[in-house]
Short mmCIF file of C-alpha atoms in Angstrom, two decimals:
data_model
loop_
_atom_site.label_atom_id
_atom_site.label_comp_id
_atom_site.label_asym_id
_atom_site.label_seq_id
_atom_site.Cartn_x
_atom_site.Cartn_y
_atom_site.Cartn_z
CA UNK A 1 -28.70 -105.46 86.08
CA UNK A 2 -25.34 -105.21 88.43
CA UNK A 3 -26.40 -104.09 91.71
CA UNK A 4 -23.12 -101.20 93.07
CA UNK A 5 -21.68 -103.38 96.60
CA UNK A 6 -20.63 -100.09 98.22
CA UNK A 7 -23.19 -100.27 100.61
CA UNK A 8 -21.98 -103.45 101.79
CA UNK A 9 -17.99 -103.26 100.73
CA UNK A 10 -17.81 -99.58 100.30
CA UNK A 11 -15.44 -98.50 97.51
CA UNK A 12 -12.34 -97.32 99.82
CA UNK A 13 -9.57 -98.13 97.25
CA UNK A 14 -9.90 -98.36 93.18
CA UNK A 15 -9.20 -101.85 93.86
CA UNK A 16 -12.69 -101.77 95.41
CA UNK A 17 -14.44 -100.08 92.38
CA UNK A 18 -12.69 -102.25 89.88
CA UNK A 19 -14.46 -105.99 91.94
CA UNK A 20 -17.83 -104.25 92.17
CA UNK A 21 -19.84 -105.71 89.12
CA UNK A 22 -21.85 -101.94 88.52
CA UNK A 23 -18.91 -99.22 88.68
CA UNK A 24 -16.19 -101.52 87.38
CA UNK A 25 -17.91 -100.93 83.54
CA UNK A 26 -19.37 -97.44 84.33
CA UNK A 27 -15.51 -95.90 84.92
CA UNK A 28 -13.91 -98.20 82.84
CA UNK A 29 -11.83 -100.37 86.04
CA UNK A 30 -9.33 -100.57 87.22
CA UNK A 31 -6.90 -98.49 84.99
CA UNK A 32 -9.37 -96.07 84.44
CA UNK A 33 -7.91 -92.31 85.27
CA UNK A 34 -11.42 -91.51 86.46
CA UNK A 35 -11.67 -92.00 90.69
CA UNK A 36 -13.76 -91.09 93.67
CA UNK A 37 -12.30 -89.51 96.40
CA UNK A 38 -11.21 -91.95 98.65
CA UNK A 39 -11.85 -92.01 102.59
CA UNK A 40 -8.65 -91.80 103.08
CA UNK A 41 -7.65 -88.72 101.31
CA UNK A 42 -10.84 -86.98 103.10
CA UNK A 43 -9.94 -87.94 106.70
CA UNK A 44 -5.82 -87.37 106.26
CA UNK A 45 -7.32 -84.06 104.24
CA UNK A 46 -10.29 -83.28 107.54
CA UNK A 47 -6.88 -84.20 110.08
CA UNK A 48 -4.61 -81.37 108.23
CA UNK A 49 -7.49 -78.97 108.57
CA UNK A 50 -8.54 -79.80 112.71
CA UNK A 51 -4.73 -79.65 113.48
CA UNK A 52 -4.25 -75.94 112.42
CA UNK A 53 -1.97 -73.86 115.20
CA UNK A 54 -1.01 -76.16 118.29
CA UNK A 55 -4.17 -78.11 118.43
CA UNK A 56 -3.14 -81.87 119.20
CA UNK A 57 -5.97 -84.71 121.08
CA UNK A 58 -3.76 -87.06 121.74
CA UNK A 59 -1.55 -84.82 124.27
CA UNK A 60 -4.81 -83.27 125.58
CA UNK A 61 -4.55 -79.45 124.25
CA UNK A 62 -8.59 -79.17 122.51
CA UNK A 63 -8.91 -75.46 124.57
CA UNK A 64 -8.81 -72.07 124.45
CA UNK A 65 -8.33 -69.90 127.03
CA UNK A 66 -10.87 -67.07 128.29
CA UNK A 67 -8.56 -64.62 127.51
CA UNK A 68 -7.37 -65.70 124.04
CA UNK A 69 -8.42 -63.85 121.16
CA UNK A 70 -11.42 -65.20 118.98
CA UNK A 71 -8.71 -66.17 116.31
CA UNK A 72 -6.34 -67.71 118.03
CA UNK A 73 -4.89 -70.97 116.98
CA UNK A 74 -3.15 -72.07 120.30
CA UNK A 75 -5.00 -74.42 122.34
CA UNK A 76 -4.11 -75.61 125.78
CA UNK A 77 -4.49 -78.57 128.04
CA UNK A 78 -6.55 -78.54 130.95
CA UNK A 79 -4.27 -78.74 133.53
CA UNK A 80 -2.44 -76.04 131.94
CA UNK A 81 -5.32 -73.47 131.82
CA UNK A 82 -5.54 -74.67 135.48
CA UNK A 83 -2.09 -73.10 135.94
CA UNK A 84 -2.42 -69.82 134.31
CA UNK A 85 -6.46 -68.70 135.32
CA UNK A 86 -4.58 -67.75 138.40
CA UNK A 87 -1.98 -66.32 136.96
CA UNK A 88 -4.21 -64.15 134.55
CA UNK A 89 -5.87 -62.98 137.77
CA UNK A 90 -2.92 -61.06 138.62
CA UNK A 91 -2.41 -59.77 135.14
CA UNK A 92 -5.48 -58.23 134.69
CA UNK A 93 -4.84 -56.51 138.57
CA UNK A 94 -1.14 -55.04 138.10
CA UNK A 95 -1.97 -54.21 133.88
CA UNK A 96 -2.94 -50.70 134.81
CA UNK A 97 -0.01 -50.10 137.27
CA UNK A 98 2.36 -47.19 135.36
CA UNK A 99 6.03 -48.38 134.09
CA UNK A 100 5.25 -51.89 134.41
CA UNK A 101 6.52 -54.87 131.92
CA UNK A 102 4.94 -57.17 130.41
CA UNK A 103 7.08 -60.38 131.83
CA UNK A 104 10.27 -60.96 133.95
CA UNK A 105 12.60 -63.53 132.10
CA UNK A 106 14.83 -65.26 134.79
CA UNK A 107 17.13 -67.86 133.83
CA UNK A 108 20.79 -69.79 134.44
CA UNK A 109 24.06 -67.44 133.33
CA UNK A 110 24.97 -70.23 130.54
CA UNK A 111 21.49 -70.27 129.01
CA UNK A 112 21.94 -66.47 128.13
CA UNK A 113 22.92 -67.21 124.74
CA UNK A 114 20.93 -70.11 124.01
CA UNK A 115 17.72 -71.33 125.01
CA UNK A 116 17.10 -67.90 127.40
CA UNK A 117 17.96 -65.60 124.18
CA UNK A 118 15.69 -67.80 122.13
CA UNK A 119 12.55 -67.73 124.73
CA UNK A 120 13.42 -64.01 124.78
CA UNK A 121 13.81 -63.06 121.06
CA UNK A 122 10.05 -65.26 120.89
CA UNK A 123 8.37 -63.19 123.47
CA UNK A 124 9.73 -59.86 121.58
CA UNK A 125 8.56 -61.03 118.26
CA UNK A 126 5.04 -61.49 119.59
CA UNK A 127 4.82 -57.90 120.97
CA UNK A 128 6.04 -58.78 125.06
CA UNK A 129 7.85 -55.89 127.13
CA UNK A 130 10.41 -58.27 128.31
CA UNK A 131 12.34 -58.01 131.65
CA UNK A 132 15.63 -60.29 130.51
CA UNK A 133 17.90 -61.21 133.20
CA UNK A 134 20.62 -61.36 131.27
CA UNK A 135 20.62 -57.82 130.97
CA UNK A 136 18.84 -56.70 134.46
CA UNK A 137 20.50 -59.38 136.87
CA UNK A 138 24.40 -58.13 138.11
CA UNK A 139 26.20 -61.54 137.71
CA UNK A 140 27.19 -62.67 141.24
CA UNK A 141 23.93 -61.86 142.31
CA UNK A 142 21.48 -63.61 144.14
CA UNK A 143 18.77 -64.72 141.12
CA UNK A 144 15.69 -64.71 144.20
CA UNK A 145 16.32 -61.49 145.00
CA UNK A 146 16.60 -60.00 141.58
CA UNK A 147 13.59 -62.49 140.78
CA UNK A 148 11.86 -60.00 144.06
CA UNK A 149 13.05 -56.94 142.66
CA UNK A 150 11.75 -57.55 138.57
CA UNK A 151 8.19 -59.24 140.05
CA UNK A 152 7.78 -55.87 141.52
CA UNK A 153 8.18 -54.10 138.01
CA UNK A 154 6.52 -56.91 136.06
CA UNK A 155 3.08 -58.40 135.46
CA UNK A 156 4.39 -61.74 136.08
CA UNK A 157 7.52 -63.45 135.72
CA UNK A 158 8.87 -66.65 134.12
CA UNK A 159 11.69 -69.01 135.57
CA UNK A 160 13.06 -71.32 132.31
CA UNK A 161 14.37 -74.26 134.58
CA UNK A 162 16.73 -76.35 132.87
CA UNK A 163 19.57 -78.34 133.00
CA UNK A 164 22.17 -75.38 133.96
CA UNK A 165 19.41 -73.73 136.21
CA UNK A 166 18.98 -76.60 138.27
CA UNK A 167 22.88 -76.91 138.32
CA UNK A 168 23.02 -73.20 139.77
CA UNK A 169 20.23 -73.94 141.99
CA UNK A 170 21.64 -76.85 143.58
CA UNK A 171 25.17 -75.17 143.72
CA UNK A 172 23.90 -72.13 145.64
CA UNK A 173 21.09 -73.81 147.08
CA UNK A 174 17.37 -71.89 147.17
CA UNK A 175 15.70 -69.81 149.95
CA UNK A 176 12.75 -71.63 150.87
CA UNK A 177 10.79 -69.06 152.49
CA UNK A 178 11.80 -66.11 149.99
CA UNK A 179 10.69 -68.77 146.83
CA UNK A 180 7.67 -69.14 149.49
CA UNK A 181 6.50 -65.81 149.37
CA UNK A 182 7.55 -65.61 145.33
CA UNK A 183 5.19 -68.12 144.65
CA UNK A 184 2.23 -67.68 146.92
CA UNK A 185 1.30 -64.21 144.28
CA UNK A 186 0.08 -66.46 141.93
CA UNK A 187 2.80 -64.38 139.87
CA UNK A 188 5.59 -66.59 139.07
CA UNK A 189 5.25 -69.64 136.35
CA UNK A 190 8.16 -72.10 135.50
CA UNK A 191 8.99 -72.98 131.70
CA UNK A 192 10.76 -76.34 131.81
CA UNK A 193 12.75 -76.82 129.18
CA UNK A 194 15.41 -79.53 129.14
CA UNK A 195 14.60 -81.28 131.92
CA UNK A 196 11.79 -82.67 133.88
CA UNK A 197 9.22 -81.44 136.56
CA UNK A 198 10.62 -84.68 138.62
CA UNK A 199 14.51 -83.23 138.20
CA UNK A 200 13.11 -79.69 139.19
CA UNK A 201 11.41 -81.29 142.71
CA UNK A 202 14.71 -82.73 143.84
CA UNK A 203 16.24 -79.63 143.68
CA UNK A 204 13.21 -76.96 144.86
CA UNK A 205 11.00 -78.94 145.60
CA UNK A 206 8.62 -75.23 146.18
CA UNK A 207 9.44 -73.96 142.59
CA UNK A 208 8.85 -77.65 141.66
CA UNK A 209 5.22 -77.83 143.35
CA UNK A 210 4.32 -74.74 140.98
CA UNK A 211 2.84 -76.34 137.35
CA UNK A 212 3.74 -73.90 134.20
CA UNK A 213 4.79 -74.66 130.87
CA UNK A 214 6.93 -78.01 129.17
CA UNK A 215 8.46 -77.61 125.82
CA UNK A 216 8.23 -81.45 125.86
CA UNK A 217 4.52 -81.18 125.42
CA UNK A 218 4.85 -77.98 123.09
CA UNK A 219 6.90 -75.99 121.08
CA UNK A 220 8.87 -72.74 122.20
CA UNK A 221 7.37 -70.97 120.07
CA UNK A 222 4.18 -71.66 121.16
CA UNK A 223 4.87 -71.79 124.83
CA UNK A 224 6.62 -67.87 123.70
CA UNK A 225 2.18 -67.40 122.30
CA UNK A 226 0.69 -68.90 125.67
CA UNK A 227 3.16 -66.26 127.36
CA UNK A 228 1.73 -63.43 125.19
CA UNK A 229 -1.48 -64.16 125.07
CA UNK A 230 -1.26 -64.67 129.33
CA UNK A 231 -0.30 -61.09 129.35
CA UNK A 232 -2.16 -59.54 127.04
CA UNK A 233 -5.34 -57.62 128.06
CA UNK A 234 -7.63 -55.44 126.21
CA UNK A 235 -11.20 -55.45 124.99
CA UNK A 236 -10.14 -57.78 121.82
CA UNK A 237 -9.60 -60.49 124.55
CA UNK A 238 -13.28 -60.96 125.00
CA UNK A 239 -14.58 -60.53 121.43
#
């Protein structure tokens, strides 16, 4: 009697089936319309399944935050949940304060109807009380100070560095020890978009020092769900 050789060979491919001497005449070979699943289909199938939301090995982002809801899909890296634990800190402090927003969106004049309105539009859609700069900041201003002014009305506030911010930075150069103090809350995150952490150091090299977000390594839409999820505190956090 034929003896099967997928213990040995394993029957990967119909190819595979059709050489080995038992299963070759009990499905009829090769052009038989009868077939296993093959390993293939099952791992590319088990891969579609693990990769559901944001959730990507290869660029490091396998975890969920603390304060992330039970059913979240967005997963982070390390060094990311790093940045925001301290972050969340001050969240979960200034949440009960009265007439407070959710975040401060600061970014360059000639992102307001690009990239800024697109972070912004993001963070509305996922239920954020958004401080937008292109609304709240006087043009002619200095950004610092109005960055001072909406921290003080805000959980926490977002900087989207890119190209044209680090233009306007380097044009009206940056107030070290003002950024200083900005950054030493723990309330402040940059969202690089555009443009590199490295790019962002030559110009502030203290906003620079300060990890955040990269749409490099993710989406803006799912930076726009880190954001909300960052700000978001109630008992559903914890379930």
């Amino acid at each position: 009697m034929a003896r099967c050789t997928a213990p040995s060979r394993g029957h990967r491919t119909a190819s595979g089936r059709a050489n080995c001497p038992a299963c070759s005449s009990r499905y009829g070979g090769y052009g038989s319309r009868y077939s296993y699943p093959s390993y293939d289909n099952y791992y590319s199938s088990s891969s579609r399944t693990s990769s559901s939301g944001n959730y990507n090995i290869s660029k490091g982002r396998t975890r969920k935050a603390s304060w992330s809801k039970s059913s979240s899909t967005i997963y982070y890296t390390s060094a990311e949940i790093n940045t925001l634990t301290p972050v969340r800190k001050v969240v979960e402090k200034r949440a009960e304060k009265p007439d407070i927003r959710d975040i401060f969106l600061c970014h360059a004049w000639d992102d307001r109807k690009e990239s800024a309105l697109e972070l912004y539009n993001l963070l509305q859609s996922n239920g954020v009380n958004v401080w937008f700069s292109e609304k709240d900041i006087p043009l002619g201003t200095s950004f610092l100070r109005e960055i001072d002014k909406g921290l003080a009305k805000s959980k926490i506030g977002i900087v989207l560095v890119t190209p044209n911010f680090l233009k306007r930075v380097q044009n009206e150069g940056v107030a070290e020890k003002e950024l200083s103090a900005l950054l030493a809350t723990d309330q402040l995150v940059p969202i690089v978009h555009n443009t590199t952490y490295d790019e962002l150091r030559d110009v502030s090299p203290l906003l620079g020092s300060r990890n955040g977000l990269d749409t490099q390594e993710d989406t803006m839409e799912n930076v726009a769900k880190k954001l909300a999820e960052l700000i978001t505190v109630n008992e559903n956090n914890y379930s």
